[in-house]
Short mmCIF file of C-alpha atoms in Angstrom, two decimals:
data_model
loop_
_atom_site.label_atom_id
_atom_site.label_comp_id
_atom_site.label_asym_id
_atom_site.label_seq_id
_atom_site.Cartn_x
_atom_site.Cartn_y
_atom_site.Cartn_z
CA UNK A 10 -394.81 22.50 102.66
CA UNK A 11 -395.68 26.08 101.04
CA UNK A 12 -392.50 27.99 101.68
CA UNK A 13 -389.06 26.67 101.51
CA UNK A 14 -385.57 28.34 101.59
CA UNK A 15 -382.74 26.69 99.42
CA UNK A 16 -379.36 28.12 100.93
CA UNK A 17 -375.79 27.53 100.36
CA UNK A 18 -376.25 26.67 96.62
CA UNK A 19 -374.19 27.34 93.44
CA UNK A 20 -376.91 29.05 91.32
CA UNK A 21 -376.71 28.13 87.45
CA UNK A 22 -378.60 30.82 85.78
CA UNK A 23 -378.72 30.12 82.17
CA UNK A 24 -380.77 33.42 81.45
CA UNK A 25 -378.21 35.53 83.12
CA UNK A 26 -375.18 33.43 82.09
CA UNK A 27 -373.95 33.23 85.58
CA UNK A 28 -372.62 30.44 87.91
CA UNK A 29 -372.48 32.23 91.34
CA UNK A 30 -373.33 31.29 95.13
CA UNK A 31 -376.59 32.12 96.38
CA UNK A 32 -380.09 31.05 97.73
CA UNK A 33 -383.40 30.72 96.45
CA UNK A 34 -386.71 31.27 98.48
CA UNK A 35 -389.68 29.07 97.13
CA UNK A 36 -393.29 29.62 97.94
CA UNK A 37 -396.40 28.07 96.54
CA UNK A 38 -394.57 26.66 93.65
CA UNK A 39 -392.91 29.83 92.58
CA UNK A 40 -389.63 31.47 93.06
CA UNK A 41 -390.40 34.65 95.45
CA UNK A 42 -386.93 35.70 95.90
CA UNK A 43 -383.30 35.04 95.18
CA UNK A 44 -380.00 36.59 96.26
CA UNK A 45 -376.29 36.26 97.28
CA UNK A 46 -376.44 38.17 100.57
CA UNK A 47 -378.04 37.48 103.85
CA UNK A 48 -381.00 35.02 103.31
CA UNK A 49 -384.48 35.47 105.11
CA UNK A 50 -385.37 33.86 108.22
CA UNK A 51 -387.46 31.10 107.43
CA UNK A 52 -388.61 27.96 109.37
CA UNK A 53 -388.03 25.43 106.18
CA UNK A 54 -384.31 25.39 105.30
CA UNK A 55 -382.64 23.08 102.82
CA UNK A 56 -378.67 23.54 102.99
CA UNK A 57 -377.53 22.76 99.67
CA UNK A 58 -374.11 22.19 100.58
CA UNK A 59 -372.48 24.15 97.99
CA UNK A 60 -374.05 21.74 95.25
CA UNK A 61 -375.39 22.92 92.30
CA UNK A 62 -378.84 24.07 91.69
CA UNK A 63 -380.42 25.00 88.18
CA UNK A 64 -383.59 25.28 86.31
CA UNK A 65 -385.18 21.93 85.80
CA UNK A 66 -384.53 20.29 82.01
CA UNK A 67 -387.08 20.77 79.50
CA UNK A 68 -386.64 17.75 77.43
CA UNK A 69 -388.25 18.05 73.79
CA UNK A 70 -388.85 14.74 71.88
CA UNK A 71 -389.44 12.17 74.63
CA UNK A 72 -391.28 9.11 73.54
CA UNK A 73 -393.54 7.53 76.02
CA UNK A 74 -395.42 4.44 74.71
CA UNK A 75 -399.06 4.90 75.38
CA UNK A 76 -400.90 4.24 73.80
CA UNK A 77 -400.10 0.62 72.41
CA UNK A 78 -396.56 -0.28 73.89
CA UNK A 79 -396.97 0.42 77.55
CA UNK A 80 -394.60 -2.36 78.19
CA UNK A 81 -391.81 -0.41 76.90
CA UNK A 82 -392.74 2.80 78.85
CA UNK A 83 -395.47 4.21 80.68
CA UNK A 84 -396.33 7.97 81.87
CA UNK A 85 -395.70 6.65 85.18
CA UNK A 86 -392.30 5.09 84.39
CA UNK A 87 -391.57 7.99 82.30
CA UNK A 88 -392.42 10.47 85.25
CA UNK A 89 -389.87 8.76 87.54
CA UNK A 90 -387.18 8.50 85.25
CA UNK A 91 -387.52 12.17 84.34
CA UNK A 92 -387.60 13.09 88.03
CA UNK A 93 -384.50 11.00 88.89
CA UNK A 94 -382.80 12.69 85.98
CA UNK A 95 -383.61 16.17 86.75
CA UNK A 96 -386.23 16.77 83.91
CA UNK A 97 -389.20 18.70 85.27
CA UNK A 98 -390.96 18.86 82.11
CA UNK A 99 -391.29 16.11 79.15
CA UNK A 100 -392.68 16.98 75.80
CA UNK A 101 -393.77 13.76 74.06
CA UNK A 102 -393.57 12.72 70.55
CA UNK A 103 -396.68 11.41 68.46
CA UNK A 104 -394.86 8.24 67.03
CA UNK A 105 -396.90 6.16 69.34
CA UNK A 106 -399.14 3.02 68.16
CA UNK A 107 -401.45 4.65 66.76
CA UNK A 108 -399.78 8.01 66.13
CA UNK A 109 -401.31 11.03 68.19
CA UNK A 110 -403.23 12.47 65.01
CA UNK A 111 -406.49 13.39 66.60
CA UNK A 112 -408.04 15.41 69.25
CA UNK A 113 -409.16 12.15 70.84
CA UNK A 114 -405.77 10.85 70.93
CA UNK A 115 -404.40 13.72 72.24
CA UNK A 116 -406.70 13.95 75.06
CA UNK A 117 -406.39 10.33 76.13
CA UNK A 118 -402.54 10.95 76.48
CA UNK A 119 -403.01 14.23 78.29
CA UNK A 120 -405.26 12.58 80.89
CA UNK A 121 -402.86 9.48 81.31
CA UNK A 122 -400.05 12.00 81.91
CA UNK A 123 -401.98 14.08 84.18
CA UNK A 124 -402.91 11.06 86.41
CA UNK A 125 -399.49 9.30 86.19
CA UNK A 126 -396.47 11.47 85.83
CA UNK A 127 -394.49 13.34 88.39
CA UNK A 128 -393.43 16.13 86.11
CA UNK A 129 -394.98 18.50 83.70
CA UNK A 130 -396.07 16.83 80.58
CA UNK A 131 -397.01 18.64 76.96
CA UNK A 132 -397.61 16.89 73.79
CA UNK A 133 -396.60 17.15 70.06
CA UNK A 134 -399.22 15.91 67.30
CA UNK A 135 -398.41 14.43 64.16
CA UNK A 136 -398.12 16.64 61.37
CA UNK A 137 -399.88 13.97 58.77
CA UNK A 138 -402.55 11.51 59.51
CA UNK A 139 -401.02 8.35 60.65
CA UNK A 140 -397.21 9.82 60.23
CA UNK A 141 -397.96 8.40 56.65
CA UNK A 142 -397.14 11.85 54.80
CA UNK A 143 -400.14 11.66 52.66
CA UNK A 144 -402.81 14.01 54.37
CA UNK A 145 -402.57 16.65 56.78
CA UNK A 146 -403.85 16.30 60.33
CA UNK A 147 -406.25 18.53 61.93
CA UNK A 148 -403.68 20.85 62.88
CA UNK A 149 -406.50 23.41 64.23
CA UNK A 150 -408.38 21.17 66.31
CA UNK A 151 -405.07 19.49 67.82
CA UNK A 152 -404.15 23.08 68.73
CA UNK A 153 -407.33 23.55 70.60
CA UNK A 154 -406.69 20.21 72.12
CA UNK A 155 -403.42 21.39 73.67
CA UNK A 156 -400.84 20.39 71.29
CA UNK A 157 -397.40 22.43 71.34
CA UNK A 158 -395.89 21.37 68.11
CA UNK A 159 -396.52 19.17 65.07
CA UNK A 160 -393.80 16.30 63.89
CA UNK A 161 -394.06 13.35 61.97
CA UNK A 162 -390.82 12.48 64.04
CA UNK A 163 -388.33 10.53 62.09
CA UNK A 164 -390.83 9.89 59.10
CA UNK A 165 -389.81 12.37 56.47
CA UNK A 166 -392.63 13.53 54.41
CA UNK A 167 -391.34 12.72 50.78
CA UNK A 168 -394.45 14.55 49.00
CA UNK A 169 -393.15 18.08 48.95
CA UNK A 170 -396.79 19.25 48.04
CA UNK A 171 -398.22 17.60 51.13
CA UNK A 172 -395.47 19.23 53.24
CA UNK A 173 -395.88 22.88 51.54
CA UNK A 174 -399.60 22.54 52.39
CA UNK A 175 -399.27 21.28 56.04
CA UNK A 176 -396.57 24.14 56.53
CA UNK A 177 -398.74 26.94 55.10
CA UNK A 178 -401.61 25.66 57.25
CA UNK A 179 -399.52 25.68 60.47
CA UNK A 180 -397.98 29.14 59.62
CA UNK A 181 -401.71 30.51 59.60
CA UNK A 182 -402.49 29.23 62.84
CA UNK A 183 -399.09 30.18 64.40
CA UNK A 184 -398.21 26.51 65.07
CA UNK A 185 -394.67 25.10 65.57
CA UNK A 186 -393.50 22.57 63.10
CA UNK A 187 -390.53 20.18 63.96
CA UNK A 188 -388.69 18.67 61.08
CA UNK A 189 -386.46 15.51 60.78
CA UNK A 190 -383.67 16.69 58.04
CA UNK A 191 -382.76 13.72 56.00
CA UNK A 192 -383.06 12.79 52.39
CA UNK A 193 -385.23 9.88 52.69
CA UNK A 194 -384.35 7.74 49.67
CA UNK A 195 -380.57 8.01 50.40
CA UNK A 196 -380.88 7.30 54.23
CA UNK A 197 -383.64 4.36 53.51
CA UNK A 198 -382.05 1.34 55.29
CA UNK A 199 -378.95 2.88 56.39
CA UNK A 200 -377.69 2.10 59.89
CA UNK A 201 -374.30 3.73 59.83
CA UNK A 202 -372.66 6.84 58.52
CA UNK A 203 -370.42 6.45 55.41
CA UNK A 204 -366.81 6.06 56.06
CA UNK A 205 -363.98 3.93 56.67
CA UNK A 206 -365.53 2.31 59.91
CA UNK A 207 -369.11 1.28 58.10
CA UNK A 208 -367.11 -0.31 55.42
CA UNK A 209 -365.01 -2.19 57.68
CA UNK A 210 -368.00 -3.68 59.40
CA UNK A 211 -370.21 -4.07 56.46
CA UNK A 212 -372.96 -1.96 57.55
CA UNK A 213 -375.48 -0.16 55.11
CA UNK A 214 -374.38 3.30 55.39
CA UNK A 215 -375.69 6.63 54.40
CA UNK A 216 -373.66 10.02 53.36
CA UNK A 217 -373.75 12.89 55.86
CA UNK A 218 -374.83 14.66 52.89
CA UNK A 219 -378.32 13.22 53.12
CA UNK A 220 -378.97 15.51 56.12
CA UNK A 221 -377.50 18.44 54.29
CA UNK A 222 -379.89 17.82 51.35
CA UNK A 223 -383.11 17.29 53.45
CA UNK A 224 -382.10 20.45 55.24
CA UNK A 225 -381.77 22.41 52.29
CA UNK A 226 -385.19 21.45 50.95
CA UNK A 227 -386.93 22.15 54.36
CA UNK A 228 -385.14 25.57 54.61
CA UNK A 229 -386.57 26.33 51.09
CA UNK A 230 -389.95 25.27 52.21
CA UNK A 231 -389.93 27.41 55.50
CA UNK A 232 -388.55 30.36 53.41
CA UNK A 233 -391.98 29.72 51.09
CA UNK A 234 -394.17 29.44 53.71
CA UNK A 235 -393.11 31.49 56.71
CA UNK A 236 -393.64 28.88 58.97
CA UNK A 237 -392.00 28.61 62.58
CA UNK A 238 -389.83 25.56 62.56
CA UNK A 239 -387.39 23.47 64.56
CA UNK A 240 -385.14 20.76 63.15
CA UNK A 241 -385.22 18.20 65.85
CA UNK A 242 -381.41 16.86 64.96
CA UNK A 243 -378.70 18.65 63.18
CA UNK A 244 -375.77 15.92 63.54
CA UNK A 245 -373.03 16.98 60.99
CA UNK A 246 -370.81 19.55 60.12
CA UNK A 247 -371.96 19.83 56.42
CA UNK A 248 -375.40 20.96 57.64
CA UNK A 249 -374.40 23.68 59.78
CA UNK A 250 -373.42 26.43 57.08
CA UNK A 251 -377.09 26.06 55.51
CA UNK A 252 -378.26 26.48 59.18
CA UNK A 253 -376.40 29.20 59.62
CA UNK A 254 -377.56 31.00 56.49
CA UNK A 255 -381.12 30.15 57.19
CA UNK A 256 -380.78 32.35 60.62
CA UNK A 257 -378.99 34.94 59.04
CA UNK A 258 -381.46 35.38 56.31
CA UNK A 259 -384.12 36.01 59.14
CA UNK A 260 -385.95 32.77 58.97
CA UNK A 261 -387.77 31.56 62.24
CA UNK A 262 -385.79 28.28 62.53
CA UNK A 263 -383.98 26.75 65.55
CA UNK A 264 -382.27 23.41 65.81
CA UNK A 265 -381.65 20.70 68.29
CA UNK A 266 -379.20 17.56 68.76
CA UNK A 267 -379.53 14.44 71.01
CA UNK A 268 -377.26 13.98 74.00
CA UNK A 269 -376.06 10.84 72.12
CA UNK A 270 -374.79 12.55 69.03
CA UNK A 271 -373.13 14.97 71.23
CA UNK A 272 -371.23 12.72 73.43
CA UNK A 273 -370.85 9.67 71.30
CA UNK A 274 -369.45 8.68 67.89
CA UNK A 275 -369.52 5.98 65.22
CA UNK A 276 -366.75 4.21 66.74
CA UNK A 277 -368.78 3.42 69.86
CA UNK A 278 -370.83 1.08 67.91
CA UNK A 279 -367.60 -1.19 67.96
CA UNK A 280 -368.40 -4.72 67.35
CA UNK A 281 -372.12 -4.10 66.41
CA UNK A 282 -373.37 -3.03 69.69
CA UNK A 283 -377.19 -2.57 69.12
CA UNK A 284 -377.42 0.03 72.25
CA UNK A 285 -375.58 2.27 70.15
CA UNK A 286 -377.83 2.06 67.03
CA UNK A 287 -379.99 5.38 66.92
CA UNK A 288 -381.41 7.60 64.22
CA UNK A 289 -379.91 9.13 62.36
CA UNK A 290 -376.70 7.07 62.91
CA UNK A 291 -373.90 8.27 65.13
CA UNK A 292 -371.56 10.30 63.10
CA UNK A 293 -367.70 10.94 62.98
CA UNK A 294 -365.72 12.28 65.76
CA UNK A 295 -365.10 15.64 63.67
CA UNK A 296 -369.08 16.04 63.31
CA UNK A 297 -369.34 15.65 67.19
CA UNK A 298 -366.74 18.33 67.85
CA UNK A 299 -368.31 20.66 65.12
CA UNK A 300 -371.70 20.09 66.97
CA UNK A 301 -370.18 21.06 70.34
CA UNK A 302 -369.09 24.51 68.83
CA UNK A 303 -372.38 25.02 67.08
CA UNK A 304 -373.78 24.66 70.48
CA UNK A 305 -371.37 26.68 71.92
CA UNK A 306 -371.98 29.62 69.31
CA UNK A 307 -375.65 29.28 69.79
CA UNK A 308 -376.31 28.10 66.19
CA UNK A 309 -377.64 24.72 67.54
CA UNK A 310 -380.14 26.03 70.26
CA UNK A 311 -381.26 22.74 72.14
CA UNK A 312 -379.99 19.49 73.80
CA UNK A 313 -382.81 16.90 74.14
CA UNK A 314 -382.68 13.20 75.25
CA UNK A 315 -384.68 11.49 72.08
CA UNK A 316 -385.50 9.10 74.54
CA UNK A 317 -386.84 5.97 72.61
CA UNK A 318 -387.52 3.08 74.84
CA UNK A 319 -387.05 -0.51 73.01
CA UNK A 320 -387.44 -3.93 74.64
CA UNK A 321 -384.75 -6.52 74.89
CA UNK A 322 -386.25 -8.42 72.07
CA UNK A 323 -386.06 -5.71 69.66
CA UNK A 324 -382.15 -4.86 70.50
CA UNK A 325 -381.04 -8.27 70.71
CA UNK A 326 -380.99 -8.73 67.02
CA UNK A 327 -378.09 -8.36 64.52
CA UNK A 328 -377.23 -4.90 63.97
CA UNK A 329 -379.07 -4.15 60.81
CA UNK A 330 -382.49 -5.68 62.08
CA UNK A 331 -382.31 -4.15 65.79
CA UNK A 332 -384.60 -1.32 66.36
CA UNK A 333 -383.02 2.18 66.57
CA UNK A 334 -383.29 4.32 69.82
CA UNK A 335 -382.22 4.85 73.31
CA UNK A 336 -383.53 5.77 76.63
CA UNK A 337 -381.92 8.90 78.16
CA UNK A 338 -384.41 10.73 80.56
CA UNK A 339 -382.00 9.64 83.31
CA UNK A 340 -378.65 9.61 81.71
CA UNK A 341 -379.29 13.13 80.06
CA UNK A 342 -377.61 15.40 82.67
CA UNK A 343 -374.67 13.06 83.58
CA UNK A 344 -374.04 12.67 80.02
CA UNK A 345 -374.19 16.44 79.40
CA UNK A 346 -372.00 17.11 81.95
CA UNK A 347 -369.10 15.32 80.18
CA UNK A 348 -368.87 18.43 78.29
CA UNK A 349 -368.68 20.54 81.30
CA UNK A 350 -365.84 18.14 82.77
CA UNK A 351 -364.08 18.34 79.12
CA UNK A 352 -364.05 22.26 79.42
CA UNK A 353 -366.21 22.30 76.03
CA UNK A 354 -369.28 24.10 77.86
CA UNK A 355 -369.92 25.86 80.89
CA UNK A 356 -372.60 25.11 83.06
CA UNK A 357 -374.84 28.09 82.15
CA UNK A 358 -374.20 27.32 78.44
CA UNK A 359 -375.43 23.81 79.11
CA UNK A 360 -378.51 24.84 81.03
CA UNK A 361 -379.25 27.19 78.18
CA UNK A 362 -379.62 24.50 76.02
CA UNK A 363 -381.04 21.91 78.29
CA UNK A 364 -383.59 24.11 79.93
CA UNK A 365 -384.11 27.68 78.74
CA UNK A 366 -383.94 27.52 75.11
CA UNK A 367 -386.46 24.58 74.74
CA UNK A 368 -388.93 26.41 77.20
CA UNK A 369 -388.67 29.74 75.04
CA UNK A 370 -389.24 27.68 71.97
CA UNK A 371 -392.48 26.19 73.24
CA UNK A 372 -393.59 29.21 75.18
CA UNK A 373 -393.22 27.73 78.41
CA UNK A 374 -392.37 30.04 81.57
CA UNK A 375 -389.65 27.64 82.72
CA UNK A 376 -385.89 27.63 82.68
CA UNK A 377 -385.06 30.54 84.95
CA UNK A 378 -384.44 31.16 88.38
CA UNK A 379 -385.46 34.76 88.33
CA UNK A 380 -388.31 35.75 90.83
CA UNK A 381 -391.55 34.88 89.61
CA UNK A 382 -390.42 31.80 87.79
CA UNK A 383 -392.04 28.45 88.53
CA UNK A 384 -389.90 26.50 91.13
CA UNK A 385 -389.19 23.64 88.86
CA UNK A 386 -385.60 22.83 89.94
CA UNK A 387 -382.80 20.45 89.77
CA UNK A 388 -379.85 20.08 92.69
CA UNK A 389 -377.02 18.01 91.48
CA UNK A 390 -373.55 17.13 92.52
CA UNK A 391 -371.60 17.83 89.24
CA UNK A 392 -368.69 15.95 90.49
CA UNK A 393 -369.94 12.55 91.96
CA UNK A 394 -368.65 9.60 90.17
CA UNK A 395 -370.42 6.54 89.38
CA UNK A 396 -370.81 3.55 87.27
CA UNK A 397 -373.87 3.31 85.30
CA UNK A 398 -376.10 0.11 85.74
CA UNK A 399 -378.91 0.09 83.42
CA UNK A 400 -381.16 -2.36 85.61
CA UNK A 401 -381.25 0.70 88.18
CA UNK A 402 -382.88 2.80 85.62
CA UNK A 403 -386.40 3.52 86.30
CA UNK A 404 -387.54 3.40 82.77
CA UNK A 405 -389.25 0.28 81.83
CA UNK A 406 -386.88 -0.56 78.87
CA UNK A 407 -383.10 -0.39 79.71
CA UNK A 408 -381.63 0.13 76.26
CA UNK A 409 -378.95 2.69 77.04
CA UNK A 410 -375.52 3.11 75.24
CA UNK A 411 -374.06 4.23 78.77
CA UNK A 412 -374.57 0.75 80.31
CA UNK A 413 -371.21 0.07 82.40
CA UNK A 414 -370.00 3.56 81.74
CA UNK A 415 -367.97 5.70 84.28
CA UNK A 416 -370.08 8.87 84.58
CA UNK A 417 -369.85 11.96 86.72
CA UNK A 418 -372.63 14.20 88.07
CA UNK A 419 -375.52 12.73 90.25
CA UNK A 420 -379.06 14.40 90.67
CA UNK A 421 -379.69 14.99 94.27
CA UNK A 422 -383.17 16.58 94.28
CA UNK A 423 -385.64 17.42 91.92
CA UNK A 424 -388.50 20.06 92.48
CA UNK A 425 -391.68 20.33 90.50
CA UNK A 426 -393.77 23.51 91.31
CA UNK A 427 -391.81 23.58 94.50
CA UNK A 428 -392.66 20.01 95.53
CA UNK A 429 -389.61 17.54 95.94
CA UNK A 430 -390.62 14.60 93.83
CA UNK A 431 -387.14 13.10 93.74
CA UNK A 432 -384.53 12.88 96.49
CA UNK A 433 -384.38 12.26 100.22
CA UNK A 434 -386.76 14.21 102.07
#
C-alpha cells in the first residue's frame, strides 16, 4: 500500500503543541498532507475512531543483547516489542558483551538490526575501549561507521584526564556524548537511595547528592571542552539547580529520565522486589514529583525506557545480588500515560519528550506530524484499561516492574515509514 488516509483521528502534535481532531494522508512512507477540514478522496482509508494518533516514539538507550547475550534479547524480539509499544525508532546502548567499541562491532549489530528489526534502529558506541575508562575509543572511525552518540552507559569514567581528552576529541568531531551523572565511589555497591526506607530494609544505600556531585564534575568538563552532551538520567531534585545553571549559561546540554524513575518511587521496592531494582536506584516521592515538574518546564528534555533485559536467574536472587534493570519497550507508553491521566502532563508535552526532543537531539527527521515528515506513527487508545501480564510481553526477558499492574492506554497500530508493523490489518 503506497497511499493511506487516516481519518477521524485525535492528532497529538508535539511540534505545534496541539491536541485536535484531524486526518493524515500518507504516501510512500511520508506524510504528504494533514488537516482538520474535509479529507481528500482516497481508496485506502483507515478510520481511527477518534483515537489518538501521534508521532512514533524515539527511544534512546535501549539495550539489545546482541552480541553475547542473545538469550536475553535479540534484534528480532526487541523490534517486535518496540512495534507493540508504539516505538518506531530505537537507539541502542553499547553495553553488550563485548562492548560496541570498534567499527567492526558496530557494523555487525547494524547488519543484525537491518535484517531482523521491524523498526528503525540507530546505535551508540562506547566512549572508551571496553567501557573500562582507560583508553578512548576510535570516535572518528565509529562516527564514519554510523554511531549517533558515544557513551560508557552506567560505567562512570573515574579518570578525569581520560574523560576530558575523550570529550575534547568528541567536540572536535561534532559528536554527541551521553554521560551518566554519579559519583562512582559513593554509589559503588549501593542498591537503594539513602533514607528511612533503605535503613528499615537494611539495604546498602547512596545519597542523592552522589548524582549532584557527578553532575557538577561533568558540567565543569563540558564547560572546559565545549562538547555537546546529554545526561542519560537525572533523577533527584538536588541535581536540578546545577542542570538549570548549565543550560542558562549556554552549555550545549540536555537531560533525560527513565520511565521507571518518572512513575515509581523507592517504596515500590516493598519487600525486596528485584524487578524494581534499577540503576540509579528508585528515588523518594518528592524527587519523582520534582522530575515531573522539570519535565513540564522543559528542564528535562527526554523520557526513555532504559530497556534493560535480564533473565530469570539474574533476578531471582537476594536484592543486593540481583541484576539491575527492567524491560520497558512495551510498557513505556502506558506507563507514561499515567502522567496524563493524573493531569501532570498533557499529551503534546508527553510526546515532546518521547518523540520530538530525542529526534532533535540525534538529528533525526522524526517526532513530527507535519507534511514531509516520515510516516512513523502510533495509534493508541489513551483510556483502554488492562492488567499487565509480563508473560505476554514480546521481549525475551520478562523483568518488568509493572507485572500485574492496572494500566490505562493500549497501542492499536504502529506505522514505520507508512507500513503497519503492529495492529490488525
